[in-house]
Amino acid sequence: MPPDIGGYQRQIALLLPRLVPTLRDVTWLGAVRDRPLEASPDAGRAVGRWAVPAFRIPRRVRGAADLLVVSIASFVLLVRRPNRDVLWLLSPTMVGAAALVRLARWRRWGVVVRYPTAGDLQHAGGRRVARVPGVIVVGPAASQTEEDERLAVEQVRNAVDVPVADGASGRDDGERSIVFVGRLIRRKRVDLLLQAWAQAADRLPGWRLVVVGDGGSEADSIEDELAVTVSTGAVPRCDLVGGVPDARPYISTADIFAFPSVREGLPNSVLEAMAAGVPVLADPRRAVEWFGDPVPLLEWSGEDADLADAIVAAALDIKGREDVARDGRAYVSAHHDPSAVAMRYRQLFEDSLR
């Protein structure tokens, strides 16, 4: 798995304590793409943890980190006597993944492969992994189950921990915030969010936009581009926080969580916002692809030109925000319970060994 800081990794950290008691042991292995800001969420200390520091490798040859991960995992597969062991692969598009999966099947290991993002099954490496006989393919988004008609893809929703409601929402200093959390990469469309906020800000005195995240080592990072835009003063009352070890404090104090992304599996930051009782502004068409059915969202047509007006309308509609926040929290409580998700994975592990 990629043990970088983020919602995806926090989700795995949330599931593992519920999985470990029913498993013999767990060994955690991955490549750290970005230099840790602080101690990253420890998803596998229960038994074993091996991390390859990919951030120390020049970007142009960073695929070497994948090969190191595959080599270590292959060594384990070869020296360990099979005893109802399962390879749970969370990076199916990494270099060498297909060879690793074939070796695991040859050694009679079960294999469960999770495709975190829509489009991964169309990636050349992702296709090679998914087509290895005996592999169980999993994706968190409803749309992923139909991504390749030649493959059976199980939908296993992401898990989220719903905190106990304390009746508080937003900041306590009178200032209101619209928050985005995620990678600053092209497909997240944070540039669109900044453009819309620049148009809306004059109509919303006392509000500000807070952007949490960085571009990391991603090839399509727009972090520098956004920083230049904000530094020119073109976007008023906008904070670029950068990467943080845990974005949940920013989410929990938000009044609106804005997420204009167009390509996801099932975004954990959206789930965490809903779980925290924060109303979400996202393209409803994309949300149906993620969740499989309509979910409570603030009103937006999904059209780029309408985002500024949608922000203003949501900010001024206090009752509407409260209703969406309440219904969103109820939705994730009903459909994304960590214990239920862990139970589903346990069953898939068993199925992979048959």
Coordinates of C-alpha atoms in Angstrom, one line a residue:
M1 CA 0.0 0.0 0.0
P2 CA 1.1 3.6 -0.3
P3 CA 1.6 4.7 3.3
D4 CA 1.3 8.4 2.6
I5 CA -0.7 10.8 4.8
G6 CA -4.3 11.2 3.6
G7 CA -7.9 10.0 3.9
Y8 CA -7.2 6.8 2.0
Q9 CA -4.5 5.8 4.5
R10 CA -6.6 6.8 7.5
Q11 CA -9.4 4.6 6.2
I12 CA -7.0 1.6 6.1
A13 CA -5.8 2.5 9.6
L14 CA -9.5 2.5 10.6
L15 CA -10.2 -1.0 9.2
L16 CA -7.1 -2.8 10.3
P17 CA -7.9 -2.9 14.1
R18 CA -11.2 -4.5 13.1
L19 CA -9.4 -7.0 10.8
V20 CA -6.4 -8.0 12.9
P21 CA -8.3 -9.9 15.7
T22 CA -9.6 -12.4 13.1
L23 CA -6.3 -12.7 11.2
R24 CA -3.2 -14.6 12.1
D25 CA -0.9 -11.7 11.5
V26 CA -0.6 -8.7 9.2
T27 CA 2.6 -7.4 7.5
W28 CA 2.3 -3.8 6.1
L29 CA 4.5 -2.8 3.1
G30 CA 4.6 0.3 1.0
A31 CA 6.5 3.1 -0.7
V32 CA 6.4 6.5 1.0
R33 CA 6.0 8.9 -2.0
D34 CA 6.2 12.2 0.0
R35 CA 8.5 13.1 2.9
P36 CA 6.4 12.6 6.1
L37 CA 5.3 15.8 7.8
E38 CA 5.1 14.0 11.1
A39 CA 4.6 10.4 12.1
S40 CA 2.1 9.0 9.5
P41 CA -0.9 7.0 10.6
D42 CA 0.4 3.7 11.7
A43 CA -1.7 1.2 9.8
G44 CA 0.3 -1.9 10.5
R45 CA 2.4 -1.8 13.6
A46 CA 0.4 -4.6 15.1
V47 CA 2.7 -7.2 13.4
G48 CA 5.1 -5.8 10.8
R49 CA 5.9 -2.6 8.9
W50 CA 8.3 -2.1 6.0
A51 CA 8.4 1.2 4.2
V52 CA 10.5 2.2 1.2
P53 CA 11.4 5.9 1.3
A54 CA 10.4 6.8 -2.3
F55 CA 10.7 10.5 -1.6
R56 CA 14.5 10.0 -1.5
I57 CA 14.5 8.8 -5.1
P58 CA 14.6 11.4 -8.0
R59 CA 11.1 11.6 -9.5
R60 CA 12.3 10.5 -13.0
V61 CA 13.3 7.1 -11.6
R62 CA 10.8 6.9 -8.8
G63 CA 9.4 3.7 -10.3
A64 CA 12.4 2.0 -8.7
A65 CA 10.6 2.4 -5.4
D66 CA 7.8 0.2 -6.8
L67 CA 10.3 -2.4 -7.9
L68 CA 11.8 -2.4 -4.4
V69 CA 8.3 -3.0 -2.8
V70 CA 7.6 -5.8 -5.3
S71 CA 11.0 -7.4 -4.7
I72 CA 10.5 -7.4 -0.9
A73 CA 7.0 -8.8 -1.3
S74 CA 8.1 -11.4 -3.8
F75 CA 10.9 -12.5 -1.3
V76 CA 8.2 -12.9 1.4
L77 CA 6.0 -14.9 -1.0
L78 CA 8.9 -17.3 -1.9
V79 CA 10.2 -18.0 1.6
R80 CA 6.9 -18.1 3.5
R81 CA 5.2 -21.5 3.4
P82 CA 1.6 -20.9 2.2
N83 CA -0.9 -21.2 5.1
R84 CA -4.1 -19.5 4.0
D85 CA -2.2 -16.3 3.3
V86 CA -3.8 -13.4 1.4
L87 CA -2.1 -10.6 -0.6
W88 CA -4.2 -7.5 -0.2
L89 CA -2.9 -5.2 -3.0
L90 CA -3.8 -1.5 -2.6
S91 CA -1.6 -0.2 -5.4
P92 CA -2.6 -2.2 -8.5
T93 CA -1.1 0.2 -11.0
M94 CA 2.4 0.3 -9.5
V95 CA 5.3 -1.0 -11.6
G96 CA 5.7 -4.8 -11.2
A97 CA 2.2 -5.4 -9.6
A98 CA 1.1 -7.9 -12.2
A99 CA 4.2 -10.0 -11.7
L100 CA 3.7 -9.9 -8.0
V101 CA 0.1 -11.1 -8.3
R102 CA 1.0 -13.9 -10.6
L103 CA 3.7 -15.1 -8.2
A104 CA 1.2 -14.9 -5.3
R105 CA -1.3 -17.1 -7.3
W106 CA 1.4 -19.5 -8.2
R107 CA 2.3 -19.8 -4.5
R108 CA -1.4 -20.5 -3.8
W109 CA -2.0 -17.2 -2.0
G110 CA -5.4 -15.6 -2.1
V111 CA -5.3 -12.2 -3.8
V112 CA -7.7 -9.3 -3.2
V113 CA -6.9 -6.1 -5.3
R114 CA -8.5 -2.8 -4.5
Y115 CA -8.7 -0.1 -7.2
P116 CA -8.9 3.2 -5.4
T117 CA -9.7 5.5 -8.3
A118 CA -12.1 5.4 -11.2
G119 CA -10.1 4.7 -14.3
D120 CA -7.5 2.4 -12.7
L121 CA -9.0 -0.6 -14.5
Q122 CA -8.3 1.1 -17.8
H123 CA -4.6 1.7 -16.8
A124 CA -2.4 -0.8 -18.6
G125 CA -0.9 -2.1 -15.4
G126 CA -4.3 -2.2 -13.7
R127 CA -5.7 -4.3 -16.5
R128 CA -2.9 -6.8 -16.3
V129 CA -3.4 -7.3 -12.6
A130 CA -7.2 -7.6 -12.8
R131 CA -7.0 -10.3 -15.5
V132 CA -4.8 -12.7 -13.5
P133 CA -6.9 -15.8 -12.9
G134 CA -8.3 -16.1 -9.4
V135 CA -7.9 -12.5 -8.4
I136 CA -10.8 -10.8 -6.6
V137 CA -11.2 -7.2 -7.8
V138 CA -12.6 -4.5 -5.6
G139 CA -13.5 -0.8 -6.0
P140 CA -15.2 1.6 -3.6
A141 CA -17.3 3.5 -6.2
A142 CA -20.5 2.2 -7.8
S143 CA -19.3 3.3 -11.2
Q144 CA -16.2 1.0 -11.0
T145 CA -18.3 -2.1 -11.0
E146 CA -19.2 -1.4 -14.6
E147 CA -15.8 0.0 -15.7
D148 CA -14.8 -3.2 -17.6
E149 CA -17.6 -5.5 -18.8
R150 CA -15.1 -8.4 -19.0
L151 CA -14.3 -8.2 -15.3
A152 CA -16.4 -8.9 -12.2
V153 CA -15.7 -6.0 -9.8
E154 CA -17.0 -6.1 -6.2
Q155 CA -18.1 -2.8 -4.7
V156 CA -16.8 -2.4 -1.2
R157 CA -17.6 1.1 0.2
N158 CA -15.1 3.1 2.0
A159 CA -15.3 3.2 5.8
V160 CA -15.6 6.3 7.9
D161 CA -15.8 6.9 11.6
V162 CA -18.7 9.1 12.6
P163 CA -17.7 11.2 15.6
V164 CA -20.1 11.8 18.4
A165 CA -22.1 15.0 17.6
D166 CA -21.5 17.8 20.0
G167 CA -23.9 20.3 18.5
A168 CA -21.2 22.6 17.3
S169 CA -20.5 23.5 13.7
G170 CA -18.2 26.0 12.0
R171 CA -15.7 28.3 13.6
D172 CA -16.4 29.9 17.0
D173 CA -14.8 33.3 16.2
G174 CA -17.6 34.5 13.9
E175 CA -15.7 33.9 10.7
R176 CA -17.2 31.4 8.3
S177 CA -15.1 29.1 6.1
I178 CA -15.4 27.1 2.9
V179 CA -12.9 24.2 3.0
F180 CA -11.3 22.0 0.4
V181 CA -9.1 19.0 1.4
G182 CA -7.2 16.9 -1.1
R183 CA -4.3 16.7 -3.4
L184 CA -3.6 19.8 -5.4
I185 CA -3.7 18.0 -8.8
R186 CA -5.4 18.9 -12.0
R187 CA -8.4 16.5 -11.7
K188 CA -9.4 17.9 -8.3
R189 CA -10.2 21.2 -10.1
V190 CA -9.0 23.4 -7.2
D191 CA -8.2 26.0 -9.8
L192 CA -11.9 26.1 -10.7
L193 CA -12.8 26.5 -7.0
L194 CA -10.4 29.5 -6.6
Q195 CA -11.9 31.1 -9.7
A196 CA -15.4 30.7 -8.4
W197 CA -14.4 32.0 -5.0
A198 CA -12.8 35.1 -6.6
Q199 CA -16.3 35.8 -8.1
A200 CA -18.2 35.0 -4.9
A201 CA -16.0 36.6 -2.2
D202 CA -17.3 40.2 -2.6
R203 CA -20.8 38.9 -1.9
L204 CA -19.8 37.0 1.2
P205 CA -18.0 39.3 3.6
G206 CA -16.9 37.4 6.7
W207 CA -16.2 34.2 4.8
R208 CA -12.9 32.8 3.6
L209 CA -11.7 29.9 1.5
V210 CA -9.3 27.4 3.1
V211 CA -7.4 25.0 0.9
V212 CA -5.7 22.1 2.7
G213 CA -3.3 19.8 0.8
D214 CA -0.3 19.9 -1.5
G215 CA 0.7 18.5 -4.9
G216 CA 3.2 16.2 -3.4
S217 CA 5.2 14.3 -6.0
E218 CA 2.3 14.0 -8.4
A219 CA 3.1 14.6 -12.1
D220 CA 0.0 16.8 -12.5
S221 CA 0.5 18.9 -9.4
I222 CA -0.9 22.5 -9.7
E223 CA 0.4 23.6 -6.2
D224 CA 2.8 26.1 -7.6
E225 CA 0.2 27.5 -10.0
L226 CA -2.3 28.0 -7.2
A227 CA 0.3 29.7 -5.0
V228 CA 1.1 32.2 -7.8
T229 CA -2.6 32.9 -8.3
V230 CA -3.2 33.6 -4.6
S231 CA 0.0 35.6 -4.2
T232 CA -1.1 38.1 -6.8
G233 CA -4.1 39.0 -4.7
A234 CA -6.5 37.8 -7.4
V235 CA -8.3 35.6 -4.9
P236 CA -9.3 37.5 -1.7
R237 CA -9.4 35.8 1.8
C238 CA -7.9 32.6 0.6
D239 CA -5.6 30.4 2.7
L240 CA -3.4 27.8 1.1
V241 CA -2.6 25.7 4.2
G242 CA -0.4 23.1 2.5
G243 CA -0.1 19.5 3.5
V244 CA -1.0 18.5 7.1
P245 CA -0.7 15.2 9.0
D246 CA -4.5 15.2 9.7
A247 CA -7.0 17.5 7.9
R248 CA -10.0 16.5 10.1
P249 CA -9.7 19.5 12.4
Y250 CA -10.1 21.8 9.3
I251 CA -13.0 19.7 8.1
S252 CA -14.8 19.7 11.4
T253 CA -14.7 23.5 11.8
A254 CA -15.9 24.2 8.2
D255 CA -19.2 25.7 7.4
I256 CA -19.2 24.3 3.8
F257 CA -17.0 21.6 2.3
A258 CA -16.4 22.2 -1.4
F259 CA -15.1 19.4 -3.6
P260 CA -15.3 20.0 -7.4
S261 CA -13.3 17.0 -8.4
V262 CA -14.2 15.1 -11.5
R263 CA -12.3 11.8 -11.2
E264 CA -12.4 9.8 -7.9
G265 CA -13.1 6.4 -6.6
L266 CA -15.0 7.4 -3.4
P267 CA -13.3 10.4 -1.8
N268 CA -12.6 10.0 1.8
S269 CA -12.5 13.7 2.5
V270 CA -16.1 13.9 1.4
L271 CA -17.1 11.0 3.6
E272 CA -15.3 12.6 6.6
A273 CA -17.0 15.9 6.0
M274 CA -20.4 14.2 5.9
A275 CA -19.5 12.2 9.0
A276 CA -18.5 15.5 10.8
G277 CA -21.9 17.1 10.0
V278 CA -20.5 19.5 7.4
P279 CA -22.6 20.1 4.3
V280 CA -20.9 19.1 1.1
L281 CA -20.9 21.1 -2.2
A282 CA -20.0 18.7 -5.1
D283 CA -21.2 17.9 -8.6
P284 CA -24.3 15.7 -8.1
R285 CA -23.6 13.7 -11.2
R286 CA -20.1 12.8 -9.9
A287 CA -21.5 12.0 -6.5
V288 CA -23.9 9.4 -8.1
E289 CA -20.9 7.8 -9.7
W290 CA -19.1 7.6 -6.4
F291 CA -21.9 6.5 -4.1
G292 CA -24.2 4.7 -6.6
D293 CA -27.3 6.8 -5.6
P294 CA -28.1 10.4 -4.8
V295 CA -26.7 11.7 -1.5
P296 CA -27.4 14.8 0.4
L297 CA -25.5 17.7 -1.2
L298 CA -25.8 21.5 -1.3
E299 CA -27.4 22.5 -4.6
W300 CA -25.1 23.0 -7.6
S301 CA -25.8 22.1 -11.2
G302 CA -22.3 20.8 -11.6
E303 CA -21.6 23.3 -14.4
D304 CA -18.3 25.3 -14.0
A305 CA -20.1 28.6 -14.6
D306 CA -22.6 28.0 -11.8
L307 CA -20.1 27.2 -9.0
A308 CA -19.8 30.8 -7.7
D309 CA -23.5 31.3 -7.5
A310 CA -23.9 27.9 -5.8
I311 CA -21.3 28.9 -3.2
V312 CA -23.1 32.2 -2.5
A313 CA -26.5 30.4 -2.3
A314 CA -25.2 27.8 0.1
A315 CA -23.5 30.3 2.4
L316 CA -26.7 32.4 2.7
D317 CA -29.0 29.4 3.2
I318 CA -28.4 28.5 6.9
K319 CA -31.4 26.2 7.1
G320 CA -30.4 24.4 3.9
R321 CA -26.9 23.8 5.2
E322 CA -28.2 22.4 8.4
D323 CA -30.6 20.0 6.6
V324 CA -27.8 18.7 4.3
A325 CA -25.4 18.3 7.1
R326 CA -27.9 16.3 9.2
D327 CA -28.9 14.1 6.3
G328 CA -25.3 13.6 5.1
R329 CA -24.3 12.4 8.6
A330 CA -27.2 10.0 8.7
Y331 CA -26.3 8.6 5.3
V332 CA -22.7 7.8 6.1
S333 CA -23.8 6.3 9.5
A334 CA -26.1 3.9 7.6
H335 CA -23.8 3.0 4.7
H336 CA -20.2 3.4 5.7
D337 CA -19.9 1.7 9.0
P338 CA -16.2 0.5 9.6
S339 CA -17.2 -2.8 11.2
A340 CA -19.5 -3.7 8.3
V341 CA -16.8 -2.8 5.7
A342 CA -14.2 -4.9 7.7
M343 CA -16.6 -7.8 7.7
R344 CA -17.0 -7.5 3.9
Y345 CA -13.2 -7.7 3.5
R346 CA -12.9 -10.7 5.8
Q347 CA -15.4 -12.5 3.6
L348 CA -13.5 -11.5 0.4
F349 CA -10.2 -12.8 2.0
E350 CA -11.9 -16.1 2.7
D351 CA -13.4 -16.2 -0.9
S352 CA -9.9 -15.6 -2.4
L353 CA -8.6 -18.8 -0.7
R354 CA -11.2 -21.1 -2.3

